[in-house]
Coordinates of C-alpha atoms and ligand atoms in Angstrom, one line a residue:
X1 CA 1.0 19.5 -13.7
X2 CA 4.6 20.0 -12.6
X3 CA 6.3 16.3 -11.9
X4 CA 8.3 17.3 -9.4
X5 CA 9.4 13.9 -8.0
X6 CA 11.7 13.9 -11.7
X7 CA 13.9 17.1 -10.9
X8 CA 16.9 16.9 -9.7
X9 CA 17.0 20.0 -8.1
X10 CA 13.7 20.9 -5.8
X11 CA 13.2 24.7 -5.2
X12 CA 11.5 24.9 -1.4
X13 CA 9.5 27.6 -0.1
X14 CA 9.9 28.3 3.4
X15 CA 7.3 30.1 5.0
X16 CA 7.6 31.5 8.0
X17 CA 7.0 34.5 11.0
X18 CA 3.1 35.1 10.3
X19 CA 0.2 36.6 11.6
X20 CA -0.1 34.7 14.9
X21 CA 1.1 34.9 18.2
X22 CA 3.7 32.3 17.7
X23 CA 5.8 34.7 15.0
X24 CA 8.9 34.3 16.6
X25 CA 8.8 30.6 17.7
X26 CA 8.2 30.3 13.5
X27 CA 11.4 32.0 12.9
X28 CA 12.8 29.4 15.7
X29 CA 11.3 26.2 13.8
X30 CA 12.1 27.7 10.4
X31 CA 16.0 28.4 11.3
X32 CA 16.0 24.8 12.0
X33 CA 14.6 23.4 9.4
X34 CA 16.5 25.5 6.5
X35 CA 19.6 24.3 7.9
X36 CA 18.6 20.2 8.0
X37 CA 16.8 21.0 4.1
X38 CA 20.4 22.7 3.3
X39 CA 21.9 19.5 4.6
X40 CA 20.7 17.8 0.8
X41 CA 22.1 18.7 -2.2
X42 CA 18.4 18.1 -4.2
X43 CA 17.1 20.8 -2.3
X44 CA 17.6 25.0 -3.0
X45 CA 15.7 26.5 0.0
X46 CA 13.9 30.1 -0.7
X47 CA 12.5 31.8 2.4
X48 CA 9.7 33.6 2.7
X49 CA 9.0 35.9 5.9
X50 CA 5.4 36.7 6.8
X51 CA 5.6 39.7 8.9
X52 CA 3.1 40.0 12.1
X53 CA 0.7 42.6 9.4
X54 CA 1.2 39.5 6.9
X55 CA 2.7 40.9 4.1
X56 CA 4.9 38.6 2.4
X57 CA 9.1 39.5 2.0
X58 CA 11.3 38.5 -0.6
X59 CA 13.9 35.7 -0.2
X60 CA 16.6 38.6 -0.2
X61 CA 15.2 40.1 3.0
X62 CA 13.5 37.1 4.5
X63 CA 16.8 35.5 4.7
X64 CA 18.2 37.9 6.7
X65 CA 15.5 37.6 9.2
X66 CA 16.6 33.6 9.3
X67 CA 20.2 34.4 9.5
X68 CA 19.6 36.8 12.8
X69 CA 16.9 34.3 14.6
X70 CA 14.8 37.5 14.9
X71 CA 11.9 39.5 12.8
X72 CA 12.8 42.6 11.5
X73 CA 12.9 45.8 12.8
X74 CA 10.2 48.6 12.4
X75 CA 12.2 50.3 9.9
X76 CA 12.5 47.6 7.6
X77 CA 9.1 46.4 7.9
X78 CA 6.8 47.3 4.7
X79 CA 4.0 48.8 5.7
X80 CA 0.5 49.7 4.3
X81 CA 0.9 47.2 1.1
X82 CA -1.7 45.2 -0.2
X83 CA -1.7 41.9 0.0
X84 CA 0.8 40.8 -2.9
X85 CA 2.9 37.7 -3.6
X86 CA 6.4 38.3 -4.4
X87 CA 7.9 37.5 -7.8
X88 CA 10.6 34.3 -6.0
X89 CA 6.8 32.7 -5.6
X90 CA 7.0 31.4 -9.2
X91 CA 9.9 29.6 -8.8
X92 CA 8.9 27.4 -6.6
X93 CA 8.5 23.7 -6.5
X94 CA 7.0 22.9 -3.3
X95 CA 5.8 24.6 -0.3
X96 CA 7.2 24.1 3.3
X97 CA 5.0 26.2 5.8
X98 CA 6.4 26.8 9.2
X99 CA 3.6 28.6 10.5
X100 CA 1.2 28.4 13.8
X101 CA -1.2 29.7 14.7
X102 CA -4.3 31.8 13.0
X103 CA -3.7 32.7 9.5
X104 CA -0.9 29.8 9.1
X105 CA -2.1 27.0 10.6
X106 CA -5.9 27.2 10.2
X107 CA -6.5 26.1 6.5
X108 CA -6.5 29.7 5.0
X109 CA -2.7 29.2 4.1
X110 CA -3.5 26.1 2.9
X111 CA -6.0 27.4 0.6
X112 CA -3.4 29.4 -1.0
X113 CA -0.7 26.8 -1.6
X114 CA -3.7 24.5 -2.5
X115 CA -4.9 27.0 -5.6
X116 CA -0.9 27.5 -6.3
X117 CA -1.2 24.0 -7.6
X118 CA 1.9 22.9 -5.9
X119 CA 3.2 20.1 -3.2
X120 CA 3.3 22.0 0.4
X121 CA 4.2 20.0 3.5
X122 CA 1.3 19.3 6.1
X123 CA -1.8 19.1 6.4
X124 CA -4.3 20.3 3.9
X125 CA -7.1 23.1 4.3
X126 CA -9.4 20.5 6.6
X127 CA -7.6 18.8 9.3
X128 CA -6.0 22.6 9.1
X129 CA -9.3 24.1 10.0
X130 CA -10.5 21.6 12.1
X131 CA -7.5 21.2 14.6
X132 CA -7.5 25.1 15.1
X133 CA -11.2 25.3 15.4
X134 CA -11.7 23.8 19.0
X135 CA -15.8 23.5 18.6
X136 CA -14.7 21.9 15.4
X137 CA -12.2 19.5 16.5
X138 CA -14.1 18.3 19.5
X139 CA -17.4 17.9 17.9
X140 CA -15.6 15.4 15.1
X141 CA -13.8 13.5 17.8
X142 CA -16.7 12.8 20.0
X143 CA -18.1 11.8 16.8
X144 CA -15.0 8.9 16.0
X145 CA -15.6 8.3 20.0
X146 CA -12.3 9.4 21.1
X147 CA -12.9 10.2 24.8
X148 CA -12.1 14.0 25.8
X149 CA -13.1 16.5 28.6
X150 CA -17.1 17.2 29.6
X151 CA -17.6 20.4 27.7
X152 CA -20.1 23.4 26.8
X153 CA -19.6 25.4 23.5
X154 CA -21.2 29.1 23.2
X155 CA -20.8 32.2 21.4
X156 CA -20.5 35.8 22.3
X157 CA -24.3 36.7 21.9
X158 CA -25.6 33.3 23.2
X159 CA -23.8 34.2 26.6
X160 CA -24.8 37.7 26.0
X161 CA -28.7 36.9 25.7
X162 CA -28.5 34.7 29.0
X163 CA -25.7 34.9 31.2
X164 CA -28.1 33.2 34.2
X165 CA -28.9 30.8 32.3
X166 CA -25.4 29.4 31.0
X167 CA -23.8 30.6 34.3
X168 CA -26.3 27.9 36.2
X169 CA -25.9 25.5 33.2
X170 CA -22.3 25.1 33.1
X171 CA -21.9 24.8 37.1
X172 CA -24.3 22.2 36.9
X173 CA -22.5 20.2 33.8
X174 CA -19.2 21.0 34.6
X175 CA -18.7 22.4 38.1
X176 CA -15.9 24.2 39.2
X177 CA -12.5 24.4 38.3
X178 CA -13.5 24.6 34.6
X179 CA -11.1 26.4 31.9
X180 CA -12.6 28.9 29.4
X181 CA -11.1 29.4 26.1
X182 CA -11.5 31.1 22.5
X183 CA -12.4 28.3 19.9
X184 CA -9.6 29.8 18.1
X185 CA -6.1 30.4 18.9
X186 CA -3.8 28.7 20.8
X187 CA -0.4 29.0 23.1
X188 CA -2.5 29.2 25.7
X189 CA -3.9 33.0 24.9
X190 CA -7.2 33.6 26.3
X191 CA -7.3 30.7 28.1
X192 CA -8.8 30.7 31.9
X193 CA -8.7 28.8 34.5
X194 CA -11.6 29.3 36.8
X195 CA -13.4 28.8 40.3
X196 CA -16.4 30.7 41.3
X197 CA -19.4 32.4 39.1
X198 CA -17.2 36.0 39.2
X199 CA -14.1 34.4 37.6
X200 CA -16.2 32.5 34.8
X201 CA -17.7 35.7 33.9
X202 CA -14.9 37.5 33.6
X203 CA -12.8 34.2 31.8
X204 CA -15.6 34.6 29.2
X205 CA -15.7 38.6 28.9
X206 CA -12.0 37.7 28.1
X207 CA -12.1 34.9 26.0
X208 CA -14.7 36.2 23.7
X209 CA -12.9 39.0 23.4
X210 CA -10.4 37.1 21.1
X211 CA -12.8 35.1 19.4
X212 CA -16.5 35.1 19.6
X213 CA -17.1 31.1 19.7
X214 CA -16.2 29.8 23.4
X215 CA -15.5 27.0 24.7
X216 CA -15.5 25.9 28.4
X217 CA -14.2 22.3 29.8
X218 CA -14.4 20.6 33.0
X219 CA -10.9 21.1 34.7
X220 CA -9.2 17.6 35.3
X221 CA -6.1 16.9 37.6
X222 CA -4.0 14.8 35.1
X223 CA -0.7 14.1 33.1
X224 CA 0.1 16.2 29.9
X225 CA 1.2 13.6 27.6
X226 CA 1.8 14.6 24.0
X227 CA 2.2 11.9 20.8
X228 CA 4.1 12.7 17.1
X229 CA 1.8 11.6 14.3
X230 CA 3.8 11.3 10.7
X231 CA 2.6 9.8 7.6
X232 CA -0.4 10.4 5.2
X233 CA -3.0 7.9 4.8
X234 CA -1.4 5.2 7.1
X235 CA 0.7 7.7 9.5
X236 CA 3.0 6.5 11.9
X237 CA 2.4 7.1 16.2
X238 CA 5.8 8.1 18.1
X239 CA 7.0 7.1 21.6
X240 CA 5.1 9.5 24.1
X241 CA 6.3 12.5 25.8
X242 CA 5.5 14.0 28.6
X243 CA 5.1 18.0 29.5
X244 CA 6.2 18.7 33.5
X245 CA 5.3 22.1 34.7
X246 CA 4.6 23.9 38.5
X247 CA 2.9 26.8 37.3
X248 CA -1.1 26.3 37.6
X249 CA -1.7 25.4 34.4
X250 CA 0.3 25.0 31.0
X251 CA -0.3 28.8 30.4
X252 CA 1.9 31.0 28.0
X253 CA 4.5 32.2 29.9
X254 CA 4.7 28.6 31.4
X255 CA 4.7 27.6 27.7
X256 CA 7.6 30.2 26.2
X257 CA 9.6 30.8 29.1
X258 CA 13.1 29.0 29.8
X259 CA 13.4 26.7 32.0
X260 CA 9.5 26.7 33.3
X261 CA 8.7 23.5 31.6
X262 CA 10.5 20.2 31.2
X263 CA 10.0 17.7 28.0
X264 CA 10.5 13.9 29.3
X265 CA 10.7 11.4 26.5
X266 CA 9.6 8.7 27.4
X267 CA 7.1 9.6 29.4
X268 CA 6.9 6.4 32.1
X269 CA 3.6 5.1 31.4
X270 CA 2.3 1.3 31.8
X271 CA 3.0 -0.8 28.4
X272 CA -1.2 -0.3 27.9
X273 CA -1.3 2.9 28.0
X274 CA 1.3 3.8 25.7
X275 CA -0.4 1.8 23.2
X276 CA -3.7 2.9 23.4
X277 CA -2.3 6.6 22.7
X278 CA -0.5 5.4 19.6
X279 CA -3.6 4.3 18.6
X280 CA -6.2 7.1 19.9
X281 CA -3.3 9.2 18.2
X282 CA -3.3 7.8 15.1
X283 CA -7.3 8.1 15.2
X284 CA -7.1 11.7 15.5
X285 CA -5.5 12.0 12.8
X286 CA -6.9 10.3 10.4
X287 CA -10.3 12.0 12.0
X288 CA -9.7 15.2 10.7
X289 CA -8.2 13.8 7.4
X290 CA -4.4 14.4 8.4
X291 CA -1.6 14.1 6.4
X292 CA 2.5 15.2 7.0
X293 CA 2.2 15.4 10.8
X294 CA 0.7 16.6 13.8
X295 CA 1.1 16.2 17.4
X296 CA -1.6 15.1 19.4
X297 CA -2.0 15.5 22.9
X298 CA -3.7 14.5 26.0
X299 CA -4.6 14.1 29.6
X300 CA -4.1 11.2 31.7
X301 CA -5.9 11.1 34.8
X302 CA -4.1 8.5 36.7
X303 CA -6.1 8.1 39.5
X304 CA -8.4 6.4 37.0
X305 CA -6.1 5.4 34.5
X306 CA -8.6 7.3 32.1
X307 CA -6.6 9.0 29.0
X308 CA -9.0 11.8 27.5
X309 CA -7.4 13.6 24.1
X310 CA -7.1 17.5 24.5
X311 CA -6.1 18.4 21.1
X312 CA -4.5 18.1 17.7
X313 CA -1.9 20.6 16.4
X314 CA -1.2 20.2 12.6
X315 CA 1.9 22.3 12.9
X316 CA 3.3 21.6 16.1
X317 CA 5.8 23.2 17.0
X318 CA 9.4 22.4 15.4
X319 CA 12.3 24.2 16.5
X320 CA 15.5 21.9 17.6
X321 CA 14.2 21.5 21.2
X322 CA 10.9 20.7 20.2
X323 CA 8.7 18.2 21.1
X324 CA 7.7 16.9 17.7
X325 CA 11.0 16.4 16.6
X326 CA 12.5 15.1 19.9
X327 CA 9.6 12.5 19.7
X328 CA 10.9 11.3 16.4
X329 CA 14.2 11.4 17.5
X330 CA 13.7 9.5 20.5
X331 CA 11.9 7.1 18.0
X332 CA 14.7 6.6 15.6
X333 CA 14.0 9.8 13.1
X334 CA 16.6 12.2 13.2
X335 CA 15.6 16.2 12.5
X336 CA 17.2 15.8 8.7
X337 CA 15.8 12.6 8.0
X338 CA 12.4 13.9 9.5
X339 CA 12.3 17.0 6.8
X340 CA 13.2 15.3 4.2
X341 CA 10.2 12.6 5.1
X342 CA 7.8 15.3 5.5
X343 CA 8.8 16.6 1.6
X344 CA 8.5 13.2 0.4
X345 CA 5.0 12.5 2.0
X346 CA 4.3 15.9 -0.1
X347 CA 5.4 14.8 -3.1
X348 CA 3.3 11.9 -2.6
X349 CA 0.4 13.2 -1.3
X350 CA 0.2 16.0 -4.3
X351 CA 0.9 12.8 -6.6
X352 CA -2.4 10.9 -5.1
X353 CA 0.3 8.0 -3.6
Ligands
ADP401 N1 -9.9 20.7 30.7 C1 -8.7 20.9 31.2 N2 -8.4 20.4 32.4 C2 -7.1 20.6 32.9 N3 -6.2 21.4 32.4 C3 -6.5 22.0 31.2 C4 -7.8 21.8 30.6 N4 -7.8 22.4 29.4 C5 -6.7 23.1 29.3 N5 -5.9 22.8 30.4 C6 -4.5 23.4 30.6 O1 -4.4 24.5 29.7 C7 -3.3 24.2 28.7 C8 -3.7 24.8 27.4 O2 -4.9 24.3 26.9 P1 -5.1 23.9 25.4 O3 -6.5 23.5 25.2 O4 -4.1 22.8 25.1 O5 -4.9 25.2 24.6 P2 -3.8 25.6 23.4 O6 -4.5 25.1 22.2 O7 -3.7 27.0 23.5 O8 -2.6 24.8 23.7 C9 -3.2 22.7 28.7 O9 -2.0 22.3 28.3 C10 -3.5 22.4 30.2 O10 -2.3 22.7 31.0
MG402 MG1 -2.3 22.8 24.0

């Protein structure tokens, strides 16, 4: 077992771009963090570009990927390899994946960096899968009674078999709006919001087009409020934020384009309810078996002055204008301070402490 705590110098891994829809906000959050890990002298940082087809560069070209902010062009892309590791991969001491999405930040990563029998930042190959996996997730909150959304989970052939039948069943559960989405993905892609029997059945003919387990909520009209988690057994809840948007719904283009949604930290909430997010944060987390960080985030219906979670991300997103690290900011953890946290709680994590 490599003692890595001991060295002086720590050879990082930075993995980044990947298979996902979120490739270039990964290249976004990884720029960021290479320069606060460059910021220590312990640290040697070697990047590691996934391209969108997932084959894995060498530090050579990946850093020149990180130097332009931008993935590579066709002609430099390899294409047709099997999946192989580059050599660099050996000479590494711990892992720091900057990936979202499917094939990053679902577990199956994880896995690898798991059987490479080395620290990685994050969470693990569970609350990975789980927090991707919406069935998944919401099925093990309602289970630690965290309060969410009415919902109705299907598959592809299910609906298939008995459109009538789930049609009539879901108006009667859930009523109209409701929001149909893959089980698996995320930024929004997929995702619809709906209001009559035609636009559910085409919200699910689209939806199970990206992934055959569906899942379909009761719309609510309500704050998006979102809450940093950081730590490993005992984690740490930030202050809150607050996502404000005037597009229908947080969509992706709503999500990804400039100036289409604002980040307020704090968001102005009453004492209470700050708290009990902290806490129904924290709960989440530890839920799913957390560890690193995660943001968690909710609705809060204030008509009622009901709070409902949505979801947990387990690599939020973490670029310089982010809300994970704005959170922590706000909350007295600068970006640097914040990397180098997340390598310790690695270190210790991989140690059993
Ligand atoms: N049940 C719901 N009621 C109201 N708005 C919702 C509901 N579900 C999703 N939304 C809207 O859609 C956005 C994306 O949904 P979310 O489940 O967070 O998907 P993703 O994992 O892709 O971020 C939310 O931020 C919110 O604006
Ligand atoms: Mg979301």
């Amino acid at each position: 077992m490599t003692v890595v705590s001991d060295k002086t110098s720590l050879n990082i891994g930075l993995l980044f771009g990947g298979q996902s829809g979120e490739h270039d906000v990964s290249i976004t959050s990884a720029r960021a963090i290479a320069s606060a890990l460059s910021q220590n002298s312990r640290y040697q940082v070697q990047p590691f570009y996934i391209q969108r087809d997932g084959t894995w560069r060498s530090p050579n070209i990946s850093q020149q990927v990180l130097s332009c902010g931008k993935s590579l062009p066709d002609s430099e892309l390899l294409t047709g390899a099997a999946f192989f590791l580059p050599a660099e991969v050996q000479q590494i001491d711990l892992w720091f994946p900057v990936l979202h999405g499917p094939n990053g930040e679902d577990g199956t990563v994880q896995g690898l960096l798991q059987l490479m029998h080395k620290p990685y930042v994050g969470n693990g190959v569970l609350a990975s899968s789980v927090g991707m996996d919406k069935i998944a997730m919401k099925a093990i909150f309602a289970n630690a009674g965290l309060p969410q959304v009415k919902y109705v989970a299907l598959n592809r052939w299910q609906w298939q078999q008995e459109q009538q039948e789930w049609s009539e069943h879901i108006e009667v559960t859930l009523g109209y709006p409701c929001f149909v989405k893959p089980s698996n993905l995320g930024s929004s892609v997929g995702i619809s919001k709906v209001r009559d029997r035609q636009q559910l059945q085409e919200a699910i003919a689209s939806a199970t087009s990206y992934d055959p387990r569906i899942i379909i909520e009761q719309g609510v009209i309500a704050r998006e409020i979102e809450c940093a988690v950081l730590g490993n057994e005992q984690p740490q809840a930030s202050a809150i934020g607050e996502i404000t948007f005037n597009s229908d719904f947080y969509d992706y283009e709503t999500k990804y384009t400039a100036g289409m949604a604002n980040l307020i930290i704090p968001s102005q909430l009453p004492d209470h309810v700050v708290q009990a997010v902290q806490a129904m944060a924290v709960k989440a987390f530890q839920t799913v078996g957390g560890s690193g960080l995660a943001r968690v985030d909710f609705f809060y219906v204030e008509t009622t002055g009901t709070v409902l979670i949505n979801e947990i991300n387990t690599f939020p997103g973490f670029t310089a204008l982010s809300m994970y690290p704005k959170l922590w900011e706000y909350s007295g953890i600068p970006f640097t301070e914040l990397c180098d946290r997340l390598v310790d709680l690695a270190i210790k994590k991989y140690h059993g402490n």
